[in-house]
């Protein structure tokens, strides 16, 4: 069965979702990284981190409201067998994405690569969990977009 | 596995979207079957065959059968 997404979802081309997904990832992780270098005497950097957060959050919401996100989160009975197999692959890639990030963060904390720190504050952990949560939430739709080819007009 | 979906569809002048609507699947699914990227389940294969008023073997052929047919005298 192939159900139509509700009107809350936007019909974007896969290439558009791909760009939005990559932008969301780059800007949100960029925001997380730049936060380490924020000081009161660097107003320009504060503006840049603010802009990155805004772009990252907006593009993540756009990915979440795409019709590929509907496929990523729809009940199994509402999508067909090919969509289901594509979705299962996207979830496997999402699991790998989360695993790699957690491994990287663990190595970072073990070897103290966080700039000038051998400890992690509540703020850093909160930011990390925020970015990980948002990017993981949109990852199935993003990986679906990466695997979906553009169909020519008939 | 190869299939004659594109030919059968063209004979009836149906677009991929038309066929997808008749089978209640997405156009991506029809395209994936036609290009050999997805082998349909038995139930979908039977639905396709029924829609074309044919049998499964007339629409889908597996490579083993093809090789056997070609090597037969």
GROMACS .gro file of C-alpha atoms in nm:
model
  227
    1UNK     CA    1   0.000   0.000   0.000
    2UNK     CA    2   0.131   0.341  -0.091
    3UNK     CA    3  -0.028   0.618   0.118
    4UNK     CA    4   0.003   0.984   0.036
    5UNK     CA    5   0.177   1.200   0.298
    6UNK     CA    6  -0.043   1.453   0.476
    7UNK     CA    7  -0.028   1.816   0.365
    8UNK     CA    8   0.208   1.894   0.650
    9UNK     CA    9   0.484   1.730   0.443
   10UNK     CA   10   0.646   1.918   0.157
   11UNK     CA   11   0.722   1.752  -0.175
   12UNK     CA   12   1.090   1.821  -0.236
   13UNK     CA   13   1.310   1.666  -0.502
   14UNK     CA   14   1.562   1.416  -0.356
   15UNK     CA   15   1.847   1.647  -0.463
   16UNK     CA   16   1.693   1.929  -0.255
   17UNK     CA   17   1.663   1.704   0.052
   18UNK     CA   18   2.023   1.592   0.001
   19UNK     CA   19   2.143   1.956   0.002
   20UNK     CA   20   1.928   2.043   0.305
   21UNK     CA   21   2.051   1.736   0.493
   22UNK     CA   22   2.419   1.808   0.423
   23UNK     CA   23   2.372   2.176   0.511
   24UNK     CA   24   2.200   2.087   0.839
   25UNK     CA   25   2.480   1.848   0.932
   26UNK     CA   26   2.764   2.082   0.841
   27UNK     CA   27   2.615   2.388   1.009
   28UNK     CA   28   2.501   2.212   1.328
   29UNK     CA   29   2.834   2.035   1.380
   30UNK     CA   30   3.009   2.358   1.282
   31UNK     CA   31   2.808   2.540   1.547
   32UNK     CA   32   2.908   2.273   1.803
   33UNK     CA   33   3.278   2.303   1.713
   34UNK     CA   34   3.285   2.685   1.706
   35UNK     CA   35   3.127   2.703   2.052
   36UNK     CA   36   3.463   2.583   2.193
   37UNK     CA   37   3.631   2.901   2.067
   38UNK     CA   38   3.364   3.148   2.181
   39UNK     CA   39   3.485   3.428   2.407
   40UNK     CA   40   3.333   3.763   2.498
   41UNK     CA   41   3.597   3.952   2.299
   42UNK     CA   42   3.505   3.781   1.973
   43UNK     CA   43   3.168   3.931   1.870
   44UNK     CA   44   3.210   3.827   1.505
   45UNK     CA   45   3.245   3.463   1.608
   46UNK     CA   46   2.933   3.494   1.821
   47UNK     CA   47   2.741   3.615   1.517
   48UNK     CA   48   2.877   3.331   1.302
   49UNK     CA   49   2.781   3.064   1.557
   50UNK     CA   50   2.435   3.220   1.588
   51UNK     CA   51   2.389   3.216   1.211
   52UNK     CA   52   2.509   2.854   1.190
   53UNK     CA   53   2.260   2.750   1.459
   54UNK     CA   54   1.979   2.928   1.276
   55UNK     CA   55   2.064   2.776   0.936
   56UNK     CA   56   2.116   2.431   1.090
   57UNK     CA   57   1.786   2.431   1.277
   58UNK     CA   58   1.589   2.569   0.981
   59UNK     CA   59   1.731   2.320   0.731
   60UNK     CA   60   1.679   2.033   0.978
   61UNK     CA   61   1.311   2.131   1.013
   62UNK     CA   62   1.284   2.147   0.631
   63UNK     CA   63   1.426   1.794   0.602
   64UNK     CA   64   1.191   1.671   0.874
   65UNK     CA   65   0.892   1.812   0.684
   66UNK     CA   66   0.991   1.661   0.349
   67UNK     CA   67   0.792   1.375   0.193
   68UNK     CA   68   1.100   1.152   0.227
   69UNK     CA   69   1.072   1.208   0.602
   70UNK     CA   70   0.715   1.077   0.577
   71UNK     CA   71   0.852   0.754   0.422
   72UNK     CA   72   1.120   0.741   0.692
   73UNK     CA   73   0.868   0.759   0.977
   74UNK     CA   74   0.544   0.616   0.830
   75UNK     CA   75   0.389   0.294   0.968
   76UNK     CA   76   0.496  -0.009   0.761
   77UNK     CA   77   0.146  -0.059   0.622
   78UNK     CA   78   0.151   0.283   0.458
   79UNK     CA   79   0.458   0.232   0.239
   80UNK     CA   80   0.530  -0.026  -0.029
   81UNK     CA   81   0.790  -0.303  -0.022
   82UNK     CA   82   1.058  -0.113  -0.215
   83UNK     CA   83   1.017   0.195   0.005
   84UNK     CA   84   1.039  -0.032   0.309
   85UNK     CA   85   1.364  -0.193   0.190
   86UNK     CA   86   1.510   0.150   0.111
   87UNK     CA   87   1.403   0.273   0.453
   88UNK     CA   88   1.561  -0.024   0.629
   89UNK     CA   89   1.889   0.055   0.453
   90UNK     CA   90   1.859   0.420   0.558
   91UNK     CA   91   1.808   0.314   0.921
   92UNK     CA   92   2.117   0.092   0.905
   93UNK     CA   93   2.317   0.391   0.780
   94UNK     CA   94   2.169   0.603   1.059
   95UNK     CA   95   2.280   0.345   1.313
   96UNK     CA   96   2.631   0.352   1.165
   97UNK     CA   97   2.629   0.734   1.173
   98UNK     CA   98   2.538   0.737   1.544
   99UNK     CA   99   2.791   0.463   1.624
  100UNK     CA  100   3.075   0.646   1.446
  101UNK     CA  101   2.989   0.975   1.617
  102UNK     CA  102   2.973   0.815   1.960
  103UNK     CA  103   3.304   0.635   1.898
  104UNK     CA  104   3.462   0.962   1.779
  105UNK     CA  105   3.334   1.149   2.084
  106UNK     CA  106   3.463   0.875   2.313
  107UNK     CA  107   3.807   0.888   2.148
  108UNK     CA  108   3.796   1.267   2.172
  109UNK     CA  109   3.729   1.252   2.543
  110UNK     CA  110   3.988   0.975   2.598
  111UNK     CA  111   4.268   1.159   2.421
  112UNK     CA  112   4.162   1.506   2.529
  113UNK     CA  113   4.130   1.655   2.180
  114UNK     CA  114   3.864   1.900   2.294
  115UNK     CA  115   4.055   2.230   2.275
  116UNK     CA  116   4.234   2.310   2.600
  117UNK     CA  117   4.022   2.075   2.809
  118UNK     CA  118   4.049   1.742   2.982
  119UNK     CA  119   3.691   1.763   3.103
  120UNK     CA  120   3.348   1.811   2.954
  121UNK     CA  121   3.109   2.069   3.092
  122UNK     CA  122   2.732   2.039   3.112
  123UNK     CA  123   2.706   2.293   2.829
  124UNK     CA  124   2.931   2.093   2.595
  125UNK     CA  125   2.745   1.770   2.666
  126UNK     CA  126   2.410   1.945   2.622
  127UNK     CA  127   2.519   2.088   2.286
  128UNK     CA  128   2.655   1.752   2.175
  129UNK     CA  129   2.333   1.571   2.264
  130UNK     CA  130   2.125   1.843   2.098
  131UNK     CA  131   2.316   1.818   1.767
  132UNK     CA  132   2.329   1.438   1.782
  133UNK     CA  133   1.954   1.421   1.849
  134UNK     CA  134   1.857   1.660   1.569
  135UNK     CA  135   2.091   1.508   1.309
  136UNK     CA  136   1.988   1.153   1.402
  137UNK     CA  137   1.621   1.248   1.372
  138UNK     CA  138   1.668   1.370   1.015
  139UNK     CA  139   1.924   1.106   0.912
  140UNK     CA  140   1.679   0.840   0.784
  141UNK     CA  141   1.521   1.095   0.548
  142UNK     CA  142   1.865   1.225   0.453
  143UNK     CA  143   2.004   0.881   0.375
  144UNK     CA  144   1.686   0.800   0.184
  145UNK     CA  145   1.745   1.114  -0.024
  146UNK     CA  146   2.103   1.006  -0.090
  147UNK     CA  147   1.978   0.666  -0.216
  148UNK     CA  148   1.680   0.795  -0.415
  149UNK     CA  149   1.744   0.869  -0.779
  150UNK     CA  150   1.569   1.145  -0.970
  151UNK     CA  151   1.304   1.005  -1.202
  152UNK     CA  152   1.270   1.175  -1.540
  153UNK     CA  153   0.939   1.340  -1.627
  154UNK     CA  154   0.710   1.113  -1.832
  155UNK     CA  155   1.594  -1.157  -1.271
  156UNK     CA  156   1.475  -0.984  -1.586
  157UNK     CA  157   1.125  -0.868  -1.665
  158UNK     CA  158   0.906  -0.743  -1.948
  159UNK     CA  159   0.734  -0.476  -1.744
  160UNK     CA  160   0.844  -0.187  -1.964
  161UNK     CA  161   0.730  -0.364  -2.282
  162UNK     CA  162   0.394  -0.465  -2.136
  163UNK     CA  163   0.343  -0.114  -2.005
  164UNK     CA  164   0.430   0.040  -2.342
  165UNK     CA  165   0.185  -0.195  -2.519
  166UNK     CA  166  -0.091  -0.048  -2.308
  167UNK     CA  167   0.041   0.305  -2.335
  168UNK     CA  168   0.070   0.337  -1.958
  169UNK     CA  169   0.323   0.561  -1.789
  170UNK     CA  170   0.516   0.445  -1.483
  171UNK     CA  171   0.284   0.664  -1.275
  172UNK     CA  172  -0.025   0.497  -1.428
  173UNK     CA  173   0.107   0.150  -1.350
  174UNK     CA  174   0.211   0.259  -1.000
  175UNK     CA  175  -0.140   0.391  -0.931
  176UNK     CA  176  -0.300   0.066  -1.055
  177UNK     CA  177  -0.073  -0.143  -0.833
  178UNK     CA  178  -0.092   0.100  -0.538
  179UNK     CA  179   0.285   0.136  -0.518
  180UNK     CA  180   0.518   0.430  -0.574
  181UNK     CA  181   0.662   0.528  -0.912
  182UNK     CA  182   1.008   0.473  -0.760
  183UNK     CA  183   0.911   0.108  -0.707
  184UNK     CA  184   0.802   0.059  -1.069
  185UNK     CA  185   1.123   0.223  -1.191
  186UNK     CA  186   1.334   0.005  -0.960
  187UNK     CA  187   1.164  -0.314  -1.086
  188UNK     CA  188   1.199  -0.211  -1.452
  189UNK     CA  189   1.567  -0.130  -1.414
  190UNK     CA  190   1.637  -0.453  -1.222
  191UNK     CA  191   1.729  -0.275  -0.899
  192UNK     CA  192   1.449  -0.441  -0.706
  193UNK     CA  193   1.304  -0.790  -0.733
  194UNK     CA  194   0.937  -0.774  -0.636
  195UNK     CA  195   0.792  -0.999  -0.370
  196UNK     CA  196   0.582  -1.295  -0.483
  197UNK     CA  197   0.262  -1.116  -0.393
  198UNK     CA  198   0.353  -0.806  -0.596
  199UNK     CA  199   0.473  -1.024  -0.886
  200UNK     CA  200   0.135  -1.202  -0.891
  201UNK     CA  201  -0.049  -0.868  -0.875
  202UNK     CA  202   0.154  -0.743  -1.172
  203UNK     CA  203   0.087  -1.059  -1.370
  204UNK     CA  204  -0.286  -1.040  -1.294
  205UNK     CA  205  -0.298  -0.676  -1.402
  206UNK     CA  206  -0.145  -0.769  -1.738
  207UNK     CA  207  -0.379  -1.072  -1.763
  208UNK     CA  208  -0.079  -1.297  -1.785
  209UNK     CA  209   0.117  -1.538  -1.567
  210UNK     CA  210   0.425  -1.464  -1.360
  211UNK     CA  211   0.661  -1.653  -1.595
  212UNK     CA  212   0.548  -1.440  -1.888
  213UNK     CA  213   0.642  -1.122  -1.704
  214UNK     CA  214   0.946  -1.228  -1.499
  215UNK     CA  215   1.232  -1.459  -1.593
  216UNK     CA  216   1.513  -1.561  -1.369
  217UNK     CA  217   1.862  -1.580  -1.518
  218UNK     CA  218   1.896  -1.955  -1.455
  219UNK     CA  219   1.589  -2.026  -1.665
  220UNK     CA  220   1.714  -1.797  -1.941
  221UNK     CA  221   2.052  -1.972  -1.956
  222UNK     CA  222   1.883  -2.312  -1.965
  223UNK     CA  223   1.651  -2.201  -2.248
  224UNK     CA  224   1.942  -2.061  -2.450
  225UNK     CA  225   2.153  -2.376  -2.415
  226UNK     CA  226   1.865  -2.607  -2.505
  227UNK     CA  227   1.893  -2.759  -2.857
   0.00000   0.00000   0.00000
